[in-house]
mmCIF file of N, CA and C in Angstrom:
data_model
loop_
_atom_site.group_PDB
_atom_site.id
_atom_site.type_symbol
_atom_site.label_atom_id
_atom_site.label_comp_id
_atom_site.label_asym_id
_atom_site.label_seq_id
_atom_site.Cartn_x
_atom_site.Cartn_y
_atom_site.Cartn_z
ATOM 1 N N UNK A 1 69.589 128.564 66.283
ATOM 2 C CA UNK A 1 70.960 127.478 67.005
ATOM 3 C C UNK A 1 70.372 126.844 65.133
ATOM 4 N N UNK A 2 71.521 126.439 64.665
ATOM 5 C CA UNK A 2 70.582 125.879 62.980
ATOM 6 C C UNK A 2 71.759 124.043 63.634
ATOM 7 N N UNK A 3 70.797 122.908 63.777
ATOM 8 C CA UNK A 3 71.608 121.957 62.970
ATOM 9 C C UNK A 3 72.074 121.284 61.747
ATOM 10 N N UNK A 4 73.087 121.251 61.694
ATOM 11 C CA UNK A 4 73.403 119.734 60.791
ATOM 12 C C UNK A 4 72.203 119.439 60.477
ATOM 13 N N UNK A 5 72.545 118.400 58.908
ATOM 14 C CA UNK A 5 72.415 116.799 58.724
ATOM 15 C C UNK A 5 73.262 116.286 59.507
ATOM 16 N N UNK A 6 74.348 116.849 59.406
ATOM 17 C CA UNK A 6 75.868 115.627 59.411
ATOM 18 C C UNK A 6 75.414 115.836 61.421
ATOM 19 N N UNK A 7 75.200 116.669 62.297
ATOM 20 C CA UNK A 7 75.144 117.341 63.772
ATOM 21 C C UNK A 7 73.519 115.790 63.308
ATOM 22 N N UNK A 8 73.334 115.653 63.135
ATOM 23 C CA UNK A 8 71.976 115.026 63.509
ATOM 24 C C UNK A 8 71.728 113.601 63.511
ATOM 25 N N UNK A 9 72.645 112.583 62.305
ATOM 26 C CA UNK A 9 72.745 111.503 62.163
ATOM 27 C C UNK A 9 73.214 111.085 62.958
ATOM 28 N N UNK A 10 74.831 111.885 63.535
ATOM 29 C CA UNK A 10 75.408 112.259 65.173
ATOM 30 C C UNK A 10 74.789 111.605 66.059
ATOM 31 N N UNK A 11 74.647 112.846 66.546
ATOM 32 C CA UNK A 11 73.646 113.423 67.229
ATOM 33 C C UNK A 11 72.526 111.315 67.978
ATOM 34 N N UNK A 12 71.723 110.821 66.514
ATOM 35 C CA UNK A 12 71.149 110.112 66.436
ATOM 36 C C UNK A 12 71.681 108.621 66.830
ATOM 37 N N UNK A 13 73.064 108.324 66.788
ATOM 38 C CA UNK A 13 73.678 107.434 66.381
ATOM 39 C C UNK A 13 74.867 106.895 67.640
ATOM 40 N N UNK A 14 74.714 108.138 68.501
ATOM 41 C CA UNK A 14 74.893 107.873 70.212
ATOM 42 C C UNK A 14 74.658 107.559 71.084
ATOM 43 N N UNK A 15 72.934 107.996 70.481
ATOM 44 C CA UNK A 15 71.328 107.476 71.525
ATOM 45 C C UNK A 15 71.337 105.881 70.887
ATOM 46 N N UNK A 16 71.405 105.252 69.780
ATOM 47 C CA UNK A 16 71.153 104.500 69.024
ATOM 48 C C UNK A 16 71.958 103.670 70.229
ATOM 49 N N UNK A 17 73.732 104.307 70.047
ATOM 50 C CA UNK A 17 74.557 103.457 70.946
ATOM 51 C C UNK A 17 73.785 103.201 72.268
ATOM 52 N N UNK A 18 73.433 104.443 73.332
ATOM 53 C CA UNK A 18 73.228 104.478 74.719
ATOM 54 C C UNK A 18 71.716 103.253 74.904
ATOM 55 N N UNK A 19 71.326 102.131 73.686
ATOM 56 C CA UNK A 19 69.474 101.469 74.855
ATOM 57 C C UNK A 19 70.861 100.784 74.821
ATOM 58 N N UNK A 20 69.841 100.194 76.055
ATOM 59 C CA UNK A 20 70.311 99.155 76.835
ATOM 60 C C UNK A 20 70.427 99.710 77.181
ATOM 61 N N UNK A 21 71.511 100.905 78.054
ATOM 62 C CA UNK A 21 72.179 101.022 79.024
ATOM 63 C C UNK A 21 70.651 102.364 80.556
ATOM 64 N N UNK A 22 71.749 101.370 81.940
ATOM 65 C CA UNK A 22 70.411 102.591 82.144
ATOM 66 C C UNK A 22 70.640 103.311 82.160
ATOM 67 N N UNK A 23 70.180 104.570 82.682
ATOM 68 C CA UNK A 23 69.579 105.818 82.200
ATOM 69 C C UNK A 23 68.418 106.344 83.202
ATOM 70 N N UNK A 24 68.751 107.317 83.604
ATOM 71 C CA UNK A 24 67.885 107.648 84.707
ATOM 72 C C UNK A 24 66.349 108.881 83.902
ATOM 73 N N UNK A 25 65.465 108.566 84.008
ATOM 74 C CA UNK A 25 63.987 109.523 84.298
ATOM 75 C C UNK A 25 63.580 110.114 85.252
ATOM 76 N N UNK A 26 64.101 109.969 86.147
ATOM 77 C CA UNK A 26 63.628 111.264 87.102
ATOM 78 C C UNK A 26 64.783 111.772 88.550
ATOM 79 N N UNK A 27 64.366 112.865 89.387
ATOM 80 C CA UNK A 27 65.035 112.968 89.998
ATOM 81 C C UNK A 27 64.625 113.579 90.847
ATOM 82 N N UNK A 28 64.482 113.213 92.502
ATOM 83 C CA UNK A 28 64.313 114.625 93.235
ATOM 84 C C UNK A 28 64.546 113.943 94.735
ATOM 85 N N UNK A 29 64.695 114.941 95.901
ATOM 86 C CA UNK A 29 65.933 114.762 96.924
ATOM 87 C C UNK A 29 64.314 114.386 97.715
ATOM 88 N N UNK A 30 64.433 113.220 98.800
ATOM 89 C CA UNK A 30 63.965 113.646 99.221
ATOM 90 C C UNK A 30 63.545 113.439 101.215
ATOM 91 N N UNK A 31 63.222 115.582 101.170
ATOM 92 C CA UNK A 31 63.363 115.707 102.807
ATOM 93 C C UNK A 31 62.785 114.785 104.053
ATOM 94 N N UNK A 32 62.187 114.128 103.916
ATOM 95 C CA UNK A 32 62.329 113.172 105.262
ATOM 96 C C UNK A 32 63.328 111.710 105.697
ATOM 97 N N UNK A 33 63.637 111.774 104.246
ATOM 98 C CA UNK A 33 64.325 110.478 104.399
ATOM 99 C C UNK A 33 66.269 111.230 103.536
ATOM 100 N N UNK A 34 65.774 111.434 104.425
ATOM 101 C CA UNK A 34 67.318 112.425 102.992
ATOM 102 C C UNK A 34 68.074 112.078 101.814
ATOM 103 N N UNK A 35 67.503 111.686 101.403
ATOM 104 C CA UNK A 35 67.954 110.935 100.942
ATOM 105 C C UNK A 35 67.776 111.491 98.917
ATOM 106 N N UNK A 36 68.960 111.380 97.422
ATOM 107 C CA UNK A 36 68.410 111.614 96.721
ATOM 108 C C UNK A 36 67.990 110.284 96.220
ATOM 109 N N UNK A 37 66.936 110.362 95.411
ATOM 110 C CA UNK A 37 65.648 109.292 94.831
ATOM 111 C C UNK A 37 66.931 109.330 93.707
ATOM 112 N N UNK A 38 66.327 108.185 92.592
ATOM 113 C CA UNK A 38 67.394 108.632 91.013
ATOM 114 C C UNK A 38 66.023 107.242 90.301
ATOM 115 N N UNK A 39 65.182 107.188 89.497
ATOM 116 C CA UNK A 39 64.919 106.788 88.770
ATOM 117 C C UNK A 39 65.087 106.667 87.474
ATOM 118 N N UNK A 40 65.302 105.123 87.699
ATOM 119 C CA UNK A 40 65.733 104.437 85.849
ATOM 120 C C UNK A 40 65.116 104.270 84.506
ATOM 121 N N UNK A 41 66.024 104.028 84.199
ATOM 122 C CA UNK A 41 64.946 103.662 82.835
ATOM 123 C C UNK A 41 64.708 101.766 82.893
ATOM 124 N N UNK A 42 64.454 101.424 83.691
ATOM 125 C CA UNK A 42 65.597 99.902 83.712
ATOM 126 C C UNK A 42 63.707 99.306 84.956
ATOM 127 N N UNK A 43 63.294 100.424 85.052
ATOM 128 C CA UNK A 43 62.674 100.286 87.079
ATOM 129 C C UNK A 43 63.461 100.314 87.736
ATOM 130 N N UNK A 44 65.027 99.762 88.032
ATOM 131 C CA UNK A 44 65.195 99.786 89.236
ATOM 132 C C UNK A 44 65.329 101.708 90.061
ATOM 133 N N UNK A 45 65.112 101.701 90.860
ATOM 134 C CA UNK A 45 65.803 103.637 92.179
ATOM 135 C C UNK A 45 66.685 103.508 92.577
ATOM 136 N N UNK A 46 67.612 104.105 92.773
ATOM 137 C CA UNK A 46 69.137 104.009 93.653
ATOM 138 C C UNK A 46 68.783 105.041 94.278
ATOM 139 N N UNK A 47 69.437 105.306 95.295
ATOM 140 C CA UNK A 47 68.784 105.706 96.364
ATOM 141 C C UNK A 47 70.115 106.343 96.961
ATOM 142 N N UNK A 48 70.645 107.658 97.674
ATOM 143 C CA UNK A 48 71.953 108.387 99.170
ATOM 144 C C UNK A 48 71.612 109.133 99.132
ATOM 145 N N UNK A 49 71.633 108.888 100.359
ATOM 146 C CA UNK A 49 72.439 110.279 101.220
ATOM 147 C C UNK A 49 73.487 111.427 100.662
ATOM 148 N N UNK A 50 73.079 112.921 100.495
ATOM 149 C CA UNK A 50 73.034 113.878 99.587
ATOM 150 C C UNK A 50 74.939 113.704 99.933
ATOM 151 N N UNK A 51 75.184 113.297 101.671
ATOM 152 C CA UNK A 51 76.505 113.516 102.052
ATOM 153 C C UNK A 51 77.743 112.822 101.788
ATOM 154 N N UNK A 52 76.572 111.745 100.865
ATOM 155 C CA UNK A 52 78.340 110.325 100.490
ATOM 156 C C UNK A 52 79.029 112.280 98.686
ATOM 157 N N UNK A 53 78.335 112.052 98.137
ATOM 158 C CA UNK A 53 78.316 113.047 96.878
ATOM 159 C C UNK A 53 78.975 113.903 96.950
ATOM 160 N N UNK A 54 80.464 114.788 96.466
ATOM 161 C CA UNK A 54 80.904 115.205 96.208
ATOM 162 C C UNK A 54 79.972 117.061 95.630
ATOM 163 N N UNK A 55 80.164 118.098 96.216
ATOM 164 C CA UNK A 55 79.297 119.190 95.950
ATOM 165 C C UNK A 55 78.262 119.565 96.506
ATOM 166 N N UNK A 56 77.196 117.813 97.328
ATOM 167 C CA UNK A 56 75.944 117.819 97.312
ATOM 168 C C UNK A 56 75.343 118.021 99.178
ATOM 169 N N UNK A 57 77.131 117.657 99.888
ATOM 170 C CA UNK A 57 77.235 117.829 101.486
ATOM 171 C C UNK A 57 76.436 118.139 101.891
ATOM 172 N N UNK A 58 76.890 119.634 101.647
ATOM 173 C CA UNK A 58 76.945 120.676 103.258
ATOM 174 C C UNK A 58 75.503 121.345 102.218
ATOM 175 N N UNK A 59 74.858 121.189 101.284
ATOM 176 C CA UNK A 59 73.484 121.526 100.289
ATOM 177 C C UNK A 59 72.432 121.708 101.374
ATOM 178 N N UNK A 60 71.428 122.470 101.416
ATOM 179 C CA UNK A 60 70.772 123.133 101.667
ATOM 180 C C UNK A 60 69.542 121.797 100.952
ATOM 181 N N UNK A 61 68.122 122.069 102.024
ATOM 182 C CA UNK A 61 67.362 121.199 101.498
ATOM 183 C C UNK A 61 66.679 122.134 99.879
ATOM 184 N N UNK A 62 66.402 122.875 99.863
ATOM 185 C CA UNK A 62 66.501 123.822 99.577
ATOM 186 C C UNK A 62 66.895 123.732 97.808
ATOM 187 N N UNK A 63 67.487 123.434 97.708
ATOM 188 C CA UNK A 63 69.088 123.570 97.180
ATOM 189 C C UNK A 63 69.362 122.132 96.197
ATOM 190 N N UNK A 64 69.270 120.821 97.610
ATOM 191 C CA UNK A 64 69.524 119.154 97.089
ATOM 192 C C UNK A 64 67.735 119.378 96.291
ATOM 193 N N UNK A 65 66.223 119.703 96.430
ATOM 194 C CA UNK A 65 65.588 120.053 95.826
ATOM 195 C C UNK A 65 65.126 120.399 94.107
ATOM 196 N N UNK A 66 66.619 120.897 93.950
ATOM 197 C CA UNK A 66 66.325 121.480 92.587
ATOM 198 C C UNK A 66 67.470 120.894 91.242
ATOM 199 N N UNK A 67 67.050 119.487 90.502
ATOM 200 C CA UNK A 67 67.960 118.706 90.109
ATOM 201 C C UNK A 67 67.367 118.556 89.023
ATOM 202 N N UNK A 68 68.465 118.530 88.017
ATOM 203 C CA UNK A 68 68.494 118.672 86.909
ATOM 204 C C UNK A 68 68.830 117.351 85.724
ATOM 205 N N UNK A 69 67.824 116.513 84.710
ATOM 206 C CA UNK A 69 68.614 115.351 84.536
ATOM 207 C C UNK A 69 68.964 115.908 82.849
ATOM 208 N N UNK A 70 69.819 115.122 82.647
ATOM 209 C CA UNK A 70 70.355 115.044 81.557
ATOM 210 C C UNK A 70 69.318 115.059 80.075
ATOM 211 N N UNK A 71 69.227 114.541 79.159
ATOM 212 C CA UNK A 71 68.412 114.283 78.729
ATOM 213 C C UNK A 71 68.940 112.795 78.075
ATOM 214 N N UNK A 72 70.015 113.252 77.710
ATOM 215 C CA UNK A 72 70.588 111.685 77.829
ATOM 216 C C UNK A 72 70.194 110.622 78.990
ATOM 217 N N UNK A 73 70.614 111.696 79.785
ATOM 218 C CA UNK A 73 69.147 110.431 81.250
ATOM 219 C C UNK A 73 71.668 109.449 81.958
ATOM 220 N N UNK A 74 72.189 110.472 81.353
ATOM 221 C CA UNK A 74 73.220 109.987 82.204
ATOM 222 C C UNK A 74 74.281 111.139 83.107
ATOM 223 N N UNK A 75 73.214 111.811 83.457
ATOM 224 C CA UNK A 75 73.878 112.955 84.190
ATOM 225 C C UNK A 75 72.377 113.932 85.591
ATOM 226 N N UNK A 76 73.559 113.237 86.296
ATOM 227 C CA UNK A 76 72.476 115.415 87.446
ATOM 228 C C UNK A 76 72.749 115.745 87.530
ATOM 229 N N UNK A 77 71.941 117.641 87.556
ATOM 230 C CA UNK A 77 72.572 118.331 87.843
ATOM 231 C C UNK A 77 72.021 119.188 88.760
ATOM 232 N N UNK A 78 72.339 119.516 89.699
ATOM 233 C CA UNK A 78 72.211 120.710 90.470
ATOM 234 C C UNK A 78 72.238 121.765 90.533
ATOM 235 N N UNK A 79 71.375 123.221 90.268
ATOM 236 C CA UNK A 79 72.131 124.364 88.886
ATOM 237 C C UNK A 79 71.762 124.735 90.667
ATOM 238 N N UNK A 80 71.925 125.480 91.434
ATOM 239 C CA UNK A 80 71.679 126.398 92.517
ATOM 240 C C UNK A 80 73.794 125.567 93.822
ATOM 241 N N UNK A 81 73.988 124.896 93.635
ATOM 242 C CA UNK A 81 75.406 123.862 93.483
ATOM 243 C C UNK A 81 76.053 124.096 92.186
ATOM 244 N N UNK A 82 76.129 124.392 91.080
ATOM 245 C CA UNK A 82 77.085 123.678 90.613
ATOM 246 C C UNK A 82 77.441 122.613 90.428
ATOM 247 N N UNK A 83 76.917 121.499 91.100
ATOM 248 C CA UNK A 83 77.231 119.962 91.261
ATOM 249 C C UNK A 83 76.971 118.896 90.041
ATOM 250 N N UNK A 84 77.151 118.613 89.364
ATOM 251 C CA UNK A 84 76.602 117.518 88.590
ATOM 252 C C UNK A 84 77.249 116.392 88.675
ATOM 253 N N UNK A 85 76.670 115.085 89.025
ATOM 254 C CA UNK A 85 77.265 113.626 89.319
ATOM 255 C C UNK A 85 77.087 113.002 87.880
ATOM 256 N N UNK A 86 78.041 111.862 87.589
ATOM 257 C CA UNK A 86 77.700 111.057 85.893
ATOM 258 C C UNK A 86 76.656 109.585 86.599
ATOM 259 N N UNK A 87 75.493 109.693 86.361
ATOM 260 C CA UNK A 87 75.109 108.369 86.436
ATOM 261 C C UNK A 87 76.057 106.971 86.053
ATOM 262 N N UNK A 88 77.298 106.897 84.961
ATOM 263 C CA UNK A 88 77.769 105.484 85.417
ATOM 264 C C UNK A 88 77.985 105.053 86.850
ATOM 265 N N UNK A 89 78.981 106.392 86.995
ATOM 266 C CA UNK A 89 80.003 106.167 88.246
ATOM 267 C C UNK A 89 79.085 106.358 89.419
ATOM 268 N N UNK A 90 77.835 106.759 89.845
ATOM 269 C CA UNK A 90 76.868 106.519 90.417
ATOM 270 C C UNK A 90 76.847 105.181 91.357
ATOM 271 N N UNK A 91 76.372 104.381 89.070
ATOM 272 C CA UNK A 91 76.397 102.965 89.560
ATOM 273 C C UNK A 91 76.888 101.944 90.657
ATOM 274 N N UNK A 92 78.485 102.587 90.211
ATOM 275 C CA UNK A 92 78.711 102.307 89.928
ATOM 276 C C UNK A 92 80.073 102.184 91.533
ATOM 277 N N UNK A 93 79.870 103.196 92.736
ATOM 278 C CA UNK A 93 79.602 103.182 93.954
ATOM 279 C C UNK A 93 80.937 104.638 93.627
ATOM 280 N N UNK A 94 81.317 105.190 92.498
ATOM 281 C CA UNK A 94 81.525 106.928 92.404
ATOM 282 C C UNK A 94 81.164 108.146 92.661
ATOM 283 N N UNK A 95 80.597 108.500 93.864
ATOM 284 C CA UNK A 95 80.117 110.074 94.106
ATOM 285 C C UNK A 95 80.782 110.974 94.036
ATOM 286 N N UNK A 96 82.361 110.698 93.336
ATOM 287 C CA UNK A 96 82.817 112.342 93.370
ATOM 288 C C UNK A 96 84.337 111.816 92.597
ATOM 289 N N UNK A 97 85.262 112.904 92.512
ATOM 290 C CA UNK A 97 86.266 112.914 92.228
ATOM 291 C C UNK A 97 87.624 112.228 93.184
ATOM 292 N N UNK A 98 88.438 111.490 92.094
ATOM 293 C CA UNK A 98 89.085 110.696 92.941
ATOM 294 C C UNK A 98 90.445 110.827 94.261
ATOM 295 N N UNK A 99 89.908 112.396 94.008
ATOM 296 C CA UNK A 99 90.866 113.340 95.378
ATOM 297 C C UNK A 99 90.269 113.426 96.448
ATOM 298 N N UNK A 100 88.501 114.080 96.172
ATOM 299 C CA UNK A 100 87.254 113.846 97.087
ATOM 300 C C UNK A 100 86.944 112.650 97.827
ATOM 301 N N UNK A 101 86.659 111.535 97.167
ATOM 302 C CA UNK A 101 86.800 110.324 97.048
ATOM 303 C C UNK A 101 87.887 109.620 98.855
ATOM 304 N N UNK A 102 89.358 109.819 98.052
ATOM 305 C CA UNK A 102 90.329 109.753 99.344
ATOM 306 C C UNK A 102 90.473 110.451 100.406
ATOM 307 N N UNK A 103 90.424 111.385 100.476
ATOM 308 C CA UNK A 103 90.123 112.324 101.184
ATOM 309 C C UNK A 103 89.016 111.362 102.944
ATOM 310 N N UNK A 104 87.916 112.086 101.701
ATOM 311 C CA UNK A 104 86.281 110.811 102.889
ATOM 312 C C UNK A 104 86.699 109.362 103.532
ATOM 313 N N UNK A 105 87.431 108.290 102.523
ATOM 314 C CA UNK A 105 88.475 107.208 103.199
ATOM 315 C C UNK A 105 88.682 107.577 104.360
ATOM 316 N N UNK A 106 90.100 108.530 104.247
ATOM 317 C CA UNK A 106 90.584 109.739 105.151
ATOM 318 C C UNK A 106 90.661 109.434 106.388
ATOM 319 N N UNK A 107 89.371 110.226 106.235
ATOM 320 C CA UNK A 107 88.393 111.024 106.819
ATOM 321 C C UNK A 107 87.390 109.533 107.958
ATOM 322 N N UNK A 108 87.281 108.735 107.483
ATOM 323 C CA UNK A 108 86.262 107.856 107.651
ATOM 324 C C UNK A 108 87.002 106.505 108.644
ATOM 325 N N UNK A 109 88.771 106.706 107.780
ATOM 326 C CA UNK A 109 89.828 105.754 108.538
ATOM 327 C C UNK A 109 90.165 106.754 109.829
ATOM 328 N N UNK A 110 90.037 107.641 110.576
ATOM 329 C CA UNK A 110 90.350 108.168 111.222
ATOM 330 C C UNK A 110 90.001 108.259 112.815
ATOM 331 N N UNK A 111 87.981 108.402 111.495
ATOM 332 C CA UNK A 111 87.232 108.790 113.582
ATOM 333 C C UNK A 111 86.604 106.992 112.936
ATOM 334 N N UNK A 112 87.594 105.511 112.253
ATOM 335 C CA UNK A 112 87.594 104.409 112.960
ATOM 336 C C UNK A 112 87.422 103.366 114.667
ATOM 337 N N UNK A 113 87.875 102.871 115.309
ATOM 338 C CA UNK A 113 88.384 102.379 116.011
ATOM 339 C C UNK A 113 87.951 100.921 116.390
ATOM 340 N N UNK A 114 89.364 100.975 117.072
ATOM 341 C CA UNK A 114 88.887 99.196 117.181
ATOM 342 C C UNK A 114 90.562 99.305 118.032
ATOM 343 N N UNK A 115 90.655 98.305 118.641
ATOM 344 C CA UNK A 115 91.393 97.750 120.153
ATOM 345 C C UNK A 115 92.689 97.695 119.987
ATOM 346 N N UNK A 116 93.586 97.607 118.875
ATOM 347 C CA UNK A 116 94.695 98.076 118.556
ATOM 348 C C UNK A 116 94.802 99.170 117.737
ATOM 349 N N UNK A 117 94.170 100.345 117.624
ATOM 350 C CA UNK A 117 94.427 101.515 117.789
ATOM 351 C C UNK A 117 94.356 102.944 118.896
ATOM 352 N N UNK A 118 92.995 102.067 120.086
ATOM 353 C CA UNK A 118 93.192 102.506 121.404
ATOM 354 C C UNK A 118 94.594 101.908 121.690
ATOM 355 N N UNK A 119 94.773 101.038 121.901
ATOM 356 C CA UNK A 119 95.669 100.543 122.882
ATOM 357 C C UNK A 119 97.978 102.085 122.114
ATOM 358 N N UNK A 120 97.373 101.657 120.326
ATOM 359 C CA UNK A 120 98.652 102.061 120.332
ATOM 360 C C UNK A 120 98.276 104.134 121.084
ATOM 361 N N UNK A 121 97.275 104.579 120.222
ATOM 362 C CA UNK A 121 97.062 105.845 121.198
ATOM 363 C C UNK A 121 96.961 105.928 122.200
ATOM 364 N N UNK A 122 96.892 104.936 123.569
ATOM 365 C CA UNK A 122 97.800 104.827 125.184
ATOM 366 C C UNK A 122 99.290 104.742 125.296
ATOM 367 N N UNK A 123 99.578 104.209 124.031
ATOM 368 C CA UNK A 123 101.297 103.869 124.365
ATOM 369 C C UNK A 123 101.695 105.167 123.793
ATOM 370 N N UNK A 124 102.028 105.816 123.193
ATOM 371 C CA UNK A 124 102.276 107.062 122.357
ATOM 372 C C UNK A 124 102.038 107.350 123.450
ATOM 373 N N UNK A 125 100.699 108.150 124.097
ATOM 374 C CA UNK A 125 99.998 109.189 125.533
ATOM 375 C C UNK A 125 101.397 108.366 125.961
ATOM 376 N N UNK A 126 102.402 107.138 126.298
ATOM 377 C CA UNK A 126 102.700 106.920 127.791
ATOM 378 C C UNK A 126 104.233 107.360 127.464
ATOM 379 N N UNK A 127 104.341 108.055 125.788
ATOM 380 C CA UNK A 127 106.036 108.361 125.369
ATOM 381 C C UNK A 127 105.983 109.863 124.926
ATOM 382 N N UNK A 128 104.761 110.611 125.322
ATOM 383 C CA UNK A 128 104.549 111.509 125.608
ATOM 384 C C UNK A 128 103.669 112.439 124.273
ATOM 385 N N UNK A 129 102.846 111.769 123.917
ATOM 386 C CA UNK A 129 101.878 112.190 121.797
ATOM 387 C C UNK A 129 101.782 112.041 121.458
ATOM 388 N N UNK A 130 101.672 111.868 120.300
ATOM 389 C CA UNK A 130 102.093 112.026 118.884
ATOM 390 C C UNK A 130 103.600 113.699 118.899
ATOM 391 N N UNK A 131 105.155 113.199 117.718
ATOM 392 C CA UNK A 131 105.564 113.827 117.585
ATOM 393 C C UNK A 131 105.553 114.558 117.007
ATOM 394 N N UNK A 132 106.073 115.677 117.687
ATOM 395 C CA UNK A 132 106.016 117.349 116.297
ATOM 396 C C UNK A 132 106.357 116.950 115.055
ATOM 397 N N UNK A 133 106.651 117.157 114.687
ATOM 398 C CA UNK A 133 106.865 117.986 112.940
ATOM 399 C C UNK A 133 108.363 118.386 113.075
ATOM 400 N N UNK A 134 109.215 118.267 112.851
ATOM 401 C CA UNK A 134 110.357 118.591 111.290
ATOM 402 C C UNK A 134 109.936 119.404 111.492
ATOM 403 N N UNK A 135 110.138 120.416 111.206
ATOM 404 C CA UNK A 135 111.427 121.220 109.282
ATOM 405 C C UNK A 135 111.407 121.853 109.117
ATOM 406 N N UNK A 136 111.978 121.144 107.557
ATOM 407 C CA UNK A 136 112.601 120.855 107.289
ATOM 408 C C UNK A 136 113.585 122.478 106.387
ATOM 409 N N UNK A 137 114.994 122.367 106.668
ATOM 410 C CA UNK A 137 115.627 124.005 106.021
ATOM 411 C C UNK A 137 116.763 124.144 106.286
#
């Protein structure tokens, strides 16, 4: 593969624009803690459970062990899972696509327990339970 002088200059310009930004320098999976650990060029370490990230939730420890850091340090890739995470998004608390994140929020809301939710469930039970969905048409 041949790289032109123009492509080289553009790549150097892109890398120069990344100076000062946090970038991953290494990443690994800690099986005992069940955490993905990412070390940044700033000295900061980011740790998160795989269950929080799209594409990693149901992965085996062997698949989680194989993490590649992109050359620019902005991406993490799990080749055995074909899963990718973007470091700037992780630092903002975004662990997946908007649809996936919404589904996770909905699931956690459904598991929530409160006195008001319990009272509403009891009241619905007295009325015969959840109403049946009606088919339109």
